[in-house]
Structure formats: structure tokens, C-alpha cells
Coordinates of C-alpha atoms in Angstrom, one line a residue:
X753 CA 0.0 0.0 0.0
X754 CA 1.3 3.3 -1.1
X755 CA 2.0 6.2 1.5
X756 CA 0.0 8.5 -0.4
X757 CA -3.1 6.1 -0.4
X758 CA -2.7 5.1 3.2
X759 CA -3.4 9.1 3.6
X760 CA -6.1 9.2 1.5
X761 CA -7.6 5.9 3.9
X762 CA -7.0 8.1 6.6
X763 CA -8.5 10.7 5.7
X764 CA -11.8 8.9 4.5
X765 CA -11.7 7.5 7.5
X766 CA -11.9 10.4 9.8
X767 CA -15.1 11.8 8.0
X768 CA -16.8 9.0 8.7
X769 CA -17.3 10.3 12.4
X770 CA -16.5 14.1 12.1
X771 CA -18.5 14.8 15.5
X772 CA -16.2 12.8 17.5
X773 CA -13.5 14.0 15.7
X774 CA -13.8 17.6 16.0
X775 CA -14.1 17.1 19.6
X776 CA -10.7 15.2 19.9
X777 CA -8.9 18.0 17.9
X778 CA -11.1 20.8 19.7
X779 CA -9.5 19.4 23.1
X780 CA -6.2 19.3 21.3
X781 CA -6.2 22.9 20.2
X782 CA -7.4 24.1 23.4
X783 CA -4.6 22.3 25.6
X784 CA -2.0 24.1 22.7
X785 CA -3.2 27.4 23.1
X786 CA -3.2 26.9 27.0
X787 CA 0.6 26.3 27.0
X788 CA 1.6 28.7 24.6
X789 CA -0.4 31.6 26.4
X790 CA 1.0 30.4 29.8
X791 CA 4.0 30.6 28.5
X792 CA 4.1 33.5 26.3
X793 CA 3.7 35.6 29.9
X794 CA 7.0 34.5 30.7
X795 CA 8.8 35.4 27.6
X796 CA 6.5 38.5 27.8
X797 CA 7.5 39.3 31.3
X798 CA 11.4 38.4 30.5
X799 CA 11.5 40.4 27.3
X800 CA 10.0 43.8 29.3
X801 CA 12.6 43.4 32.1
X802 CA 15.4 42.7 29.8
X803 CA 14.0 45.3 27.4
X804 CA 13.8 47.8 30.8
X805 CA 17.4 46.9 31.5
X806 CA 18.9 47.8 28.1
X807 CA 17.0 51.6 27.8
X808 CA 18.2 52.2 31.7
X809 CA 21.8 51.3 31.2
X810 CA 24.1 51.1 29.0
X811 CA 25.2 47.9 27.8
X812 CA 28.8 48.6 27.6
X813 CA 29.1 50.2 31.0
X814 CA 31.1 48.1 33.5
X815 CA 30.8 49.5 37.4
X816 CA 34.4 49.1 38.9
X817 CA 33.6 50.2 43.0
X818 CA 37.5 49.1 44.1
X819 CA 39.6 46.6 44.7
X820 CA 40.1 44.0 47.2
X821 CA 43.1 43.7 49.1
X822 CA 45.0 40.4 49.8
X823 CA 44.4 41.1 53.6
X824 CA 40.8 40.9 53.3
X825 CA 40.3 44.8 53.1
X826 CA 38.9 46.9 50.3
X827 CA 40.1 50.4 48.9
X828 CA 39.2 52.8 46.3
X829 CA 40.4 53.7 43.3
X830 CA 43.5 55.9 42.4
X831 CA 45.6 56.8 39.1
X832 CA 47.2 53.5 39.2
X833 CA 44.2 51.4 38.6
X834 CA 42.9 54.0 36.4
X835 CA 45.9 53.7 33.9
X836 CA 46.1 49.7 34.5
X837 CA 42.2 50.0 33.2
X838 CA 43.0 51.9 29.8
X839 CA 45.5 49.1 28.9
X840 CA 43.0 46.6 28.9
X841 CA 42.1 45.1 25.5
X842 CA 38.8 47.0 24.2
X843 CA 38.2 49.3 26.7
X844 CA 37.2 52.5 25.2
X845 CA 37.0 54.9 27.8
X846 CA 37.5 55.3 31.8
X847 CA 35.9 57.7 33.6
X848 CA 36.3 58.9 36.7
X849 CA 34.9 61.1 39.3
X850 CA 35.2 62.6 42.5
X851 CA 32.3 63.6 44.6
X852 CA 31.8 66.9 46.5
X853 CA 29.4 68.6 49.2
X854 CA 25.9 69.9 48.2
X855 CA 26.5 73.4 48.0
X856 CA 24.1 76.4 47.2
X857 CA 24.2 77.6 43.7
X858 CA 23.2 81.3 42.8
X859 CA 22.7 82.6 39.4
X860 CA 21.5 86.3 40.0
X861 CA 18.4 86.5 41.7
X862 CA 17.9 83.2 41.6
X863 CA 19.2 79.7 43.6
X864 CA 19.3 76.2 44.2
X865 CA 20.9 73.2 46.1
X866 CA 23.0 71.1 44.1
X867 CA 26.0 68.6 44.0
X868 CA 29.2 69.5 43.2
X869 CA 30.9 66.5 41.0
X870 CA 34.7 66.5 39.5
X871 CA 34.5 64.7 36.7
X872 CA 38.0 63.7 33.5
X873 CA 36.1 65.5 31.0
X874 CA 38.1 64.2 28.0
X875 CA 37.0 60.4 29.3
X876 CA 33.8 61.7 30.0
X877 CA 33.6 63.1 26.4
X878 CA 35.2 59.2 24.9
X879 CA 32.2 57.7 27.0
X880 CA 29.4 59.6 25.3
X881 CA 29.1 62.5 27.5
X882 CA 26.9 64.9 25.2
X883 CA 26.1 69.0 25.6
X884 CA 22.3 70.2 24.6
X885 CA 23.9 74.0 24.5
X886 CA 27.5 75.7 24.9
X887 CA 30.8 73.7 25.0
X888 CA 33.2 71.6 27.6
X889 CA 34.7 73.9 30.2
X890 CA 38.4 75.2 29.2
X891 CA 39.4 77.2 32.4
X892 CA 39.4 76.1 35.5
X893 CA 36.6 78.2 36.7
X894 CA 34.2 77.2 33.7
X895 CA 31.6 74.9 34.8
X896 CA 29.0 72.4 33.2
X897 CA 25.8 71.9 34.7
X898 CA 23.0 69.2 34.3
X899 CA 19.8 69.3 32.2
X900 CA 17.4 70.1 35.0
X901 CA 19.8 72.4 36.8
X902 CA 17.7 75.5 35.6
X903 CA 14.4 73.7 36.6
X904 CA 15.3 73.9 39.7
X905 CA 16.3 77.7 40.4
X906 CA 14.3 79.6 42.9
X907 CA 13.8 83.1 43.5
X908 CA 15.6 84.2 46.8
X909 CA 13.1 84.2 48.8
X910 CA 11.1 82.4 51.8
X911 CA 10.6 78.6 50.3
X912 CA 7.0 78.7 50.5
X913 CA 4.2 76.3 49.4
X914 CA 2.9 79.2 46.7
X915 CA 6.5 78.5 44.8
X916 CA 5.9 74.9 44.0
X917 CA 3.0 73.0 41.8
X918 CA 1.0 70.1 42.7
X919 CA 3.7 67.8 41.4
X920 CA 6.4 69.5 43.4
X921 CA 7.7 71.7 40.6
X922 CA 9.0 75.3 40.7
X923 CA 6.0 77.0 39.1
X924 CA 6.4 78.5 35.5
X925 CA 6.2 82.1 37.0
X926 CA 8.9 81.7 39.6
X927 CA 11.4 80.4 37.1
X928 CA 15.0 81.0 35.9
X929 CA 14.0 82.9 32.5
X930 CA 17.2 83.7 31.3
X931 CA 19.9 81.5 29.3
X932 CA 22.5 79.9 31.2
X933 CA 25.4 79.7 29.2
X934 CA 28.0 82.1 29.9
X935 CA 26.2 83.4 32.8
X936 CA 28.2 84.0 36.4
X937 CA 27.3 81.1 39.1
X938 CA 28.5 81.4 42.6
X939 CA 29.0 78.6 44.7
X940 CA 28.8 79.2 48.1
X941 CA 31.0 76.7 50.7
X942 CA 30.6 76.4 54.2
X943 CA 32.5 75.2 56.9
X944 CA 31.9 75.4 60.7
X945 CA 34.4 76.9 62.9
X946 CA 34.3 78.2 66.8
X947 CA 30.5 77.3 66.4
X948 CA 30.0 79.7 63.6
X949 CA 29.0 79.3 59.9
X950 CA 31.7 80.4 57.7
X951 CA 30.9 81.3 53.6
X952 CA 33.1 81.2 51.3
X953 CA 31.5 82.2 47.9
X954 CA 33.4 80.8 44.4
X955 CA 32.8 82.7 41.3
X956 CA 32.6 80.4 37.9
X957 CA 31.2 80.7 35.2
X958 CA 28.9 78.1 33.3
X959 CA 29.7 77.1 29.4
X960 CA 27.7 74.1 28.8
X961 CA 24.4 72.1 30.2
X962 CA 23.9 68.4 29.6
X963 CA 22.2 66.4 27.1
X964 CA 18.6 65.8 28.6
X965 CA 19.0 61.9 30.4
X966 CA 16.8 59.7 28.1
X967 CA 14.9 58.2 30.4
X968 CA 11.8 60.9 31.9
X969 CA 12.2 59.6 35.3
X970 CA 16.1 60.3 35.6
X971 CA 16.9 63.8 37.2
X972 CA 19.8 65.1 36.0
X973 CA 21.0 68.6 38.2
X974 CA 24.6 68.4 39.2
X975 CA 27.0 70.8 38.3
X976 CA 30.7 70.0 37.2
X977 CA 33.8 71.6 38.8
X978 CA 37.3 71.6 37.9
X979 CA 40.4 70.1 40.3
X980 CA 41.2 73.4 40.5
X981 CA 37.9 74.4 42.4
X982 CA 37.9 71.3 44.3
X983 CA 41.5 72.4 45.5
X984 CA 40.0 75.9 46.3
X985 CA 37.2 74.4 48.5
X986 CA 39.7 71.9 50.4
X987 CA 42.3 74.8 51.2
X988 CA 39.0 76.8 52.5
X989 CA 37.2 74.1 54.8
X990 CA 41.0 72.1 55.5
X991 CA 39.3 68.8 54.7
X992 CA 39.1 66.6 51.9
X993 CA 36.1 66.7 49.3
X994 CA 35.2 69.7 51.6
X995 CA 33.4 67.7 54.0
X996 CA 31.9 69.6 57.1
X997 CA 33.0 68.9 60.3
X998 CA 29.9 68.6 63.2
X999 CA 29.7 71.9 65.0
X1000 CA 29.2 70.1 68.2
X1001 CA 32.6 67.9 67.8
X1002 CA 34.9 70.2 66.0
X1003 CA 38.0 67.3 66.8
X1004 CA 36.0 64.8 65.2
X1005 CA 38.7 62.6 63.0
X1006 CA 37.6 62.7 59.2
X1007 CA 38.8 59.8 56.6
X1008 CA 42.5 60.5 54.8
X1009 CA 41.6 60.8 51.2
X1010 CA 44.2 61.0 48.4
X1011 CA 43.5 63.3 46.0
X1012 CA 44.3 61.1 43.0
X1013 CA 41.0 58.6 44.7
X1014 CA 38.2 58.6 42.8
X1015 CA 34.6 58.1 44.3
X1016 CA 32.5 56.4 41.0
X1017 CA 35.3 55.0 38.2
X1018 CA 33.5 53.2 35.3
X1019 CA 34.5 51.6 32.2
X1020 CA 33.1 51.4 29.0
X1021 CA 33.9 48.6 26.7
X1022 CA 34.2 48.6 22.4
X1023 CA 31.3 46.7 22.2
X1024 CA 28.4 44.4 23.8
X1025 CA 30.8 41.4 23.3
X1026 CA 33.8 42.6 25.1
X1027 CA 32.0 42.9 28.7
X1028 CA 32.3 39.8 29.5
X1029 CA 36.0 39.7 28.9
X1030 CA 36.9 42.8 30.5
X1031 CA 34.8 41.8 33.3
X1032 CA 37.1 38.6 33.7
X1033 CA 40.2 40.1 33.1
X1034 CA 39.1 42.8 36.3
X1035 CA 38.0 40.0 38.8
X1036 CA 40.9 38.1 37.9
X1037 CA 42.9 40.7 39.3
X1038 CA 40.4 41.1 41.8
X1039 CA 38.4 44.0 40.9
X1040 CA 35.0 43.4 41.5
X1041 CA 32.7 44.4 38.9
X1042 CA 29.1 45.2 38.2
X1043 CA 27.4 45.2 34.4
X1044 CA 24.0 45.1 32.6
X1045 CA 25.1 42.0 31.7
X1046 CA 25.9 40.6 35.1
X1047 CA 22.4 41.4 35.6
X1048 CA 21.1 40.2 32.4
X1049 CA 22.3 36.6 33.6
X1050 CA 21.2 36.6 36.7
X1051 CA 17.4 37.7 35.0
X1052 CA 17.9 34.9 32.2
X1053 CA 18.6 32.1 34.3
X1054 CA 16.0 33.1 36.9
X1055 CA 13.2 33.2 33.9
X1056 CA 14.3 29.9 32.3
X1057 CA 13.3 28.1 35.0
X1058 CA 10.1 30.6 35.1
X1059 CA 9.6 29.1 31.2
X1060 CA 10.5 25.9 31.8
X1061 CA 7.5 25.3 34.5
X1062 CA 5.3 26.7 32.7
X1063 CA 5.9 25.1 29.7
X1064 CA 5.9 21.9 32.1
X1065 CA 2.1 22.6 33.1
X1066 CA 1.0 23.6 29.7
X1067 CA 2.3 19.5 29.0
X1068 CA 0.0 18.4 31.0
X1069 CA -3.0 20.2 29.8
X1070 CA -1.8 18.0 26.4
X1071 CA -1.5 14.8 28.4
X1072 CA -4.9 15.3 29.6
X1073 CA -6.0 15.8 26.1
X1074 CA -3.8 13.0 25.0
X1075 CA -6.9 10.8 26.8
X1076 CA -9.6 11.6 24.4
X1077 CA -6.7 10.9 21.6
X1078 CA -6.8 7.8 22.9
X1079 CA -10.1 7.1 23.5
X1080 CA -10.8 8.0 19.7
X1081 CA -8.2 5.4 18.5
X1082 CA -9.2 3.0 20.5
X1083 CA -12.7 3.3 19.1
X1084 CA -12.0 3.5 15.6
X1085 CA -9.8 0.2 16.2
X1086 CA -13.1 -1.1 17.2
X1087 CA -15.1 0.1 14.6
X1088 CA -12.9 -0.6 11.9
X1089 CA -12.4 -4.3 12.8
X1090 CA -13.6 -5.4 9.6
X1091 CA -11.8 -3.0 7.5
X1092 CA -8.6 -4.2 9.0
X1093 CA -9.8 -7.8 8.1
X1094 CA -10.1 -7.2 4.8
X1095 CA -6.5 -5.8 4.7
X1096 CA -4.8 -8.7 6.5
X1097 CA -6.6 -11.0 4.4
X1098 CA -5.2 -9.5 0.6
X1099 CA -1.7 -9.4 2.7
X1100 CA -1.7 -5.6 3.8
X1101 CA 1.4 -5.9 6.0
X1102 CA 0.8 -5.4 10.0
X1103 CA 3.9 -1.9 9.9
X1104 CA 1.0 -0.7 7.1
X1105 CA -1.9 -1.0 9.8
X1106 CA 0.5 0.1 12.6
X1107 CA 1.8 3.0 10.6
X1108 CA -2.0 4.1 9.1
X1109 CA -3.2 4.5 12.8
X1110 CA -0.1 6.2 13.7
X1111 CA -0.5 8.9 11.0
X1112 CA -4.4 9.4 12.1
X1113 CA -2.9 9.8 15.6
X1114 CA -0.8 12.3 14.5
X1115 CA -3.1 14.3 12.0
X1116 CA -5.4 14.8 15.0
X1117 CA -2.2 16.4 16.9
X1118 CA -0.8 18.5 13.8
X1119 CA -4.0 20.2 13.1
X1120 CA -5.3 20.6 16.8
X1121 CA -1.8 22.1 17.0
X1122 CA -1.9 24.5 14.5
X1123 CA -5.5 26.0 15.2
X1124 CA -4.4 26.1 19.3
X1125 CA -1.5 28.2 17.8
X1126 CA -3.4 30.5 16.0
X1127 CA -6.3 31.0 18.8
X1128 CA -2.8 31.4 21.1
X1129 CA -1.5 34.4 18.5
X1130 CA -5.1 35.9 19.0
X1131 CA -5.3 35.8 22.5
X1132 CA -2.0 37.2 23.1
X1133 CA -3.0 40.3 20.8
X1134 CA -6.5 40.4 22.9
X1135 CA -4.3 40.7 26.0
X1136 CA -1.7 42.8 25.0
X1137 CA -4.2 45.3 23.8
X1138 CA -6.8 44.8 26.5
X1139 CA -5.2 43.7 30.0
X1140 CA -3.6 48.0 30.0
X1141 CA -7.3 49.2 29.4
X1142 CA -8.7 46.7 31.8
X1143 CA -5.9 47.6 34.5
X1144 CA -6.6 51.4 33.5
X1145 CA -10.6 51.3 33.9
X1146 CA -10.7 49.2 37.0
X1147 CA -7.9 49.9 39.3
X1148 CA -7.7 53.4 37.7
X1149 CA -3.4 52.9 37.4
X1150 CA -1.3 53.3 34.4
X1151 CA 0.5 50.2 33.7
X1152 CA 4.2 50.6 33.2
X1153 CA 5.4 51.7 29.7
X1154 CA 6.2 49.1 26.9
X1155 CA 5.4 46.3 29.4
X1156 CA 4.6 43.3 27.4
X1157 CA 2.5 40.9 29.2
X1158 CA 2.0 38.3 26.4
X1159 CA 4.8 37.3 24.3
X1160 CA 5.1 34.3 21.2
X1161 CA 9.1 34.1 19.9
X1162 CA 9.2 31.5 16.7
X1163 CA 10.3 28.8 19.2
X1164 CA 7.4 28.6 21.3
X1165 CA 4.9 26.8 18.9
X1166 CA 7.6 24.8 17.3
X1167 CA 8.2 23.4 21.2
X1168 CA 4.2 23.1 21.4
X1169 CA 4.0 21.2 18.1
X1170 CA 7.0 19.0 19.2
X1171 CA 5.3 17.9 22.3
X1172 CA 2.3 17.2 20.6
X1173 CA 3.0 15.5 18.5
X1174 CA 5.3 13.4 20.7
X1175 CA 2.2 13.1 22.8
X1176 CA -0.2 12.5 20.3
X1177 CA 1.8 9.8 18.6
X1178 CA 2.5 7.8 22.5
X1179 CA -1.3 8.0 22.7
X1180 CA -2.1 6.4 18.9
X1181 CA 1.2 3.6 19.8
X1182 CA -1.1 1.5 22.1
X1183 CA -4.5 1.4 19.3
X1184 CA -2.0 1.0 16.5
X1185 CA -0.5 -2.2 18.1
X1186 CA -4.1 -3.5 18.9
X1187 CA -4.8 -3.5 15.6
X1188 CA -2.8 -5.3 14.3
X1189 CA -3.5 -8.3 16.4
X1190 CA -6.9 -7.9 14.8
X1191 CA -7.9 -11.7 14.0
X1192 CA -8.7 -11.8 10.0
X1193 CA -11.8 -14.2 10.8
X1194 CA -13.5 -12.5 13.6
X1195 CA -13.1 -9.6 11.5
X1196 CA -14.9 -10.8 8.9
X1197 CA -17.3 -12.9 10.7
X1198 CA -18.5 -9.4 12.3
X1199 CA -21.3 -7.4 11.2
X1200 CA -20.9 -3.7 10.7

């Protein structure tokens, strides 16, 4: 018997009970589409965090916080490590900052709190660092401030309630009108001494303002010195970074900082590729590090296993169904008793039989698999379009932007049709062997 007419047998034969038929693949498609929308909220879920991770940081930032000492201790980072750093293979740039005091900023009539940051501009600048107006500081008392600097300059005056908006902005009237750039800024620095308040105002002048931060929720407002300010402000208070002694302890001990020690150092690598190796060259000379991709891996590994269970319980939805697959073979054994008489009997060979139940078996899975996929496509685009207006109507939140809570990558249904039809095919084995131990004569001897 040729393959293409043992197809055609099975196909005449499943018409010749559609009802019961439909049923079997109806219960097949439904236990599909169960697993692949269970398990499309996982790849959903994954591909939002991960996605979330990418636009927050950048991929080939590497976070170096020190380095660990063979005694057990841990230190910062000076001009030493920094230069060791550069020499690694694909790095691109190190940058490296030191942090100050927040110090009051005026700009004419107006004023504001901010922090103080010295920053290696030309690393900086090798990073990415990018300017929305003016140009890099030059002199030592040029400055750079950050996007939302002017946002937050006040009128000096009383801070009252009338001065701020309902979302805790400066209101549009009490704002900074003018333009920044080349405008005098005075940074005012204050220690403590014999119980008074001593100010020491520094005059600089401000040549560029940051890119805006492309994220909405990042706040970008710090202002960039020179080493020669930061030396200005160390000579005044007589401590390092400026730091402010307590008024009520004036002998209070502060921390011995070199002034080549950097408080944030990071490193940006060529290319996504090179993390990893930079990051194993650095704690390999034990420099521990932190990357989006460190955290990447942790979030991969931790949403496998998510995939993997549910993938595991959308199996047994199809071993359930896998019953009434069975129960349908084992009927149309029955039923076609005499048909697989009459084949034994002109010498139809029992792998034939075997193999035509087998391929029923198995068109029952394939085509309940590929309608459950297609109802699984269509409820993930009901849900990704309708869970955010559902969650918007009734519990009157916005949910997060570009979260995807239903996703289907190309190897989901190919995994749901391989189960399948690995399950489908176990469930036609035992209905397949049954017939052929048909007896020829009680076949024929039956009436139909």
C-alpha cells in the first residue's frame, strides 16, 4: 500500500465520524493554546525586564567600586588602577569622578541646592558624555551643569508652598528665564568653625548644560567643577572633598583621602561582546565588577526556570488531552475491525496497519496544534491590547510603559507542536498495536 493512499484511507476514514473528531482535535487545540499563552507571559515578562534593562543602562558600562586587598580589606580607586584599566584590550574609555558637598548655587536673583561632582572630561567626552547648549569647560573656573539644573532655580526668597506646583515643581512664573550659558554662578561653601557658619563664595562661570537623560524619570541637576575648584574648597574648609565637620565635635577625625581617589570609576567597553572579557580580566585581578550584563544573567537564568514550569504545566494540559486521543483510536480500532480484516486478508502488511493509525494519531495532533496556535497568537493580541485598558478602567493605574505581558518568539509553537505530537503519537502507539493483532476471521465474521 502506497504512503499516499494510506493518507487518503486516513482521511476517509476520519469523515466518517467528524463529531467525534472535532471534539478530539477541539481538546487538542485548546490544551495548545493553554501552553503557549501560559508561556508567552514569561517570555513576555522576560522580554519587558530585559528590554527595561537595556534603555536604563548602557550595555557597555562596566561598574568598577575598588579593589580588594589580599588582607581581606577593600580600597578605592586611584591613578594607578585607572591607567592599568586603559590598557585593557577593548576598553574605550574610563571615567572617573570625585564627589563633592551639596552646596548652594546662585545665578542672580535666583538659587538652588545642588551637588558639586569633578569629573575627566576628556573620558567623560570618549564615554558619550553629550552637551544640549554651549561647549566643555576650558578654564578652570568654567563649569558644566546638568539638564534640570535651571528647573530647579528659585527666587531668593522664603521657600513657600505658593513657589511649588501640585507635582512638586518650581511653578512656570517663579522660574530661571534667562539663558545659562555664559552666565556667572556662585557657589557658596561652608564650613563650621568656633560654632559659627563660615561662607566662602566661588565665582565660575557656566559654558555648557547636559544632554537631557533619556529616560523621563532620571533627574539630571549636578553641576561639574574643575580640580582646581575642588582644591579651592579643600584649602578653605581644611578637609578633603570639603566635607563639614559637626559643629558640636569640632575634633571629630575625618577619613585621609588622596587626591588622585576617585569616588565612582567606570568603564566602557568597544562593544556588547567585550564585557564579559573585561569583566574577567578585572576580577581576575580582583576588581570586582558590576554590568548590565551581570544582571542580564542573573534575569535569564532566573526566567528559564520561570519558562521551563510553565511550559511543564501547559504539558500536562496536552497529556490530559492525550486521553480523548486515545479514547478515539481506541474506538476507531473497534469500529474498523472489519476494515482491517479485509486488509490482512489480501496481505496488507501489520507496519502498514501500525503506521495508518499512527499517521491518524498524528493528524489529529498537527492540526489541533496548528489551530491552538493560531487561537494562542489571537489571545496574546486580545491581552496585550486589553489587559492595559482593563488595569486602566478598574484599578484606575497606568501600567508601566512598553510592558509586554503576552509574548510568542518563533520557538514557542515549534516546542508546542514537538510535544504534541510526541504526545499524540505515544497515545495512537497502544490502538495502532491493537490492531494489528486484529484476527482476520473474527473480522470478517463481524457485522458492521
Amino acid at each position: 500500500m502506497r504512503l499516499k493512499d494510506q493518507f487518503r484511507f486516513v482521511r476517509q476514514n476520519m469523515k466518517k465520524n467528524r463529531t467525534r473528531m472535532f471534539m478530539t482535535i477541539l481538546a487538542t487545540a485548546m490544551s495548545v493554546a493553554f501552553l503557549i499563552v501560559l508561556a508567552s507571559v514569561g517570555f513576555g515578562l522576560h522580554k519587558s525586564i530585559v528590554k527595561e534593562t537595556l534603555e536604563r543602562r548602557i550595555v557597555t558600562e562596566i561598574e568598577v567600586p575598588g579593589k580588594e586587598e589580599s588582607n581581606g580589606g577593600f580600597r578605592q580607586l586611584t591613578d594607578e588602577d585607572i591607567s592599568y584599566f586603559e590598557e585593557i584590550d577593548d576598553v574605550k574609555a574610563v571615567t572617573r569622578r570625585k564627589s563633592l558637598q551639596h552646596y548652594m548655587f546662585e545665578v542672580d536673583d535666583h538659587l538652588t541646592d545642588a551637588q558639586a561632582i569633578v569629573a575627566h572630561m576628556p573620558s567623560e567626552t570618549k564615554a558619550g558624555l553629550e552637551l544640549s547648549d554651549g561647549w566643555l569647560p576650558k578654564a578652570e573656573t568654567e563649569v558644566v551643569v546638568g539638564y534640570h539644573f535651571v528647573e530647579n532655580l528659585r527666587p531668593k526668597r522664603e521657600v513657600s508652598e505658593e513657589l511649588y506646583d501640585e507635582k512638586g515643581q518650581i511653578k512656570e512664573e517663579f522660574r530661571y528665564k534667562d539663558g545659562l550659558i555664559g552666565k556667572k554662578i556662585t557657589m557658596n561653601v561652608l564650613k563650621f568653625e568656633d560654632g559659627k557658619e563660615i561662607k566662602e563664595p566661588l565665582e565660575m562661570t557656566v559654558v555648557g548644560i547636559l544632554k537631557k537623560p533619556t529616560k523621563d524619570w532620571v533627574y539630571d541637576s549636578i553641576v561639574f567643577v574643575s580640580e582646581g575648584v575642588l582644591k579651592q574648597v579643600e584649602e578653605f574648609t581644611g578637609t578633603p572633598r570639603g566635607m563639614m565637620k559637626d559643629p558640636n565635635n569640632p575634633d571629630m577625625e575625618l577619613p585621609d583621602i588622596p587626591f588622585d581617589q576617585y569616588d565612582q570609576v567606570k568603564i566602557y567597553a568597544r562593544d556588547m561582546e567585550s564585557v564579559k572579557d573585561i569583566t574577567v580580566e578585572l576580577e581576575d585581578n580582583n576588581y570586582p565588577s558590576y554590568s548590565v550584563i551581570n544582571e542580564l544573567k542573573d534575569v535569564n537564568v532566573m526566567f528559564t526556570i520561570v519558562k521551563a514550569g510553565l511550559i511543564f504545566i501547559g504539558t500536562i494540559a496536552i497529556i490530559i488531552a492525550s486521553i480523548g486521543i486515545y479514547n478515539t483510536m481506541t474506538m476507531a480500532v473497534t469500529e474498523r475491525a472489519p476494515d482491517i480484516g479485509i486488509m490482512k486478508a489480501i496481505g496488507a502488511n501489520p507496519k502498514t496497519i501500525k503506521r495508518i493509525f499512527l499517521l491518524e494519531s498524528s493528524y489529529i495532533g498537527l492540526i489541533g496544534a496548528a489551530i491552538g496556535t493560531l487561537v494562542a497568537y489571537l489571545i496574546s493580541f486580545i491581552v496585550n491590547f486589553g489587559l492595559p485598558l482593563i488595569i486602566k478602567q478598574a484599578f484606575g493605574e497606568e501600567p508601566p510603559e512598553g510592558l509586554i505581558f503576552s509574548h510568542i518568539p518563533y520557538t514557542l509553537p515549534i516546542i508546542s507542536f514537538t510535544i504534541c505530537y510526541l504526545v499524540t503519537i505515544l497515545s495512537g502507539l497502544r490502538p495502532a498495536q491493537r490492531a494489528t493483532k486484529v484476527d482476520v476471521l473474527q473480522a470478517m465474521r463481524r457485522e458492521v
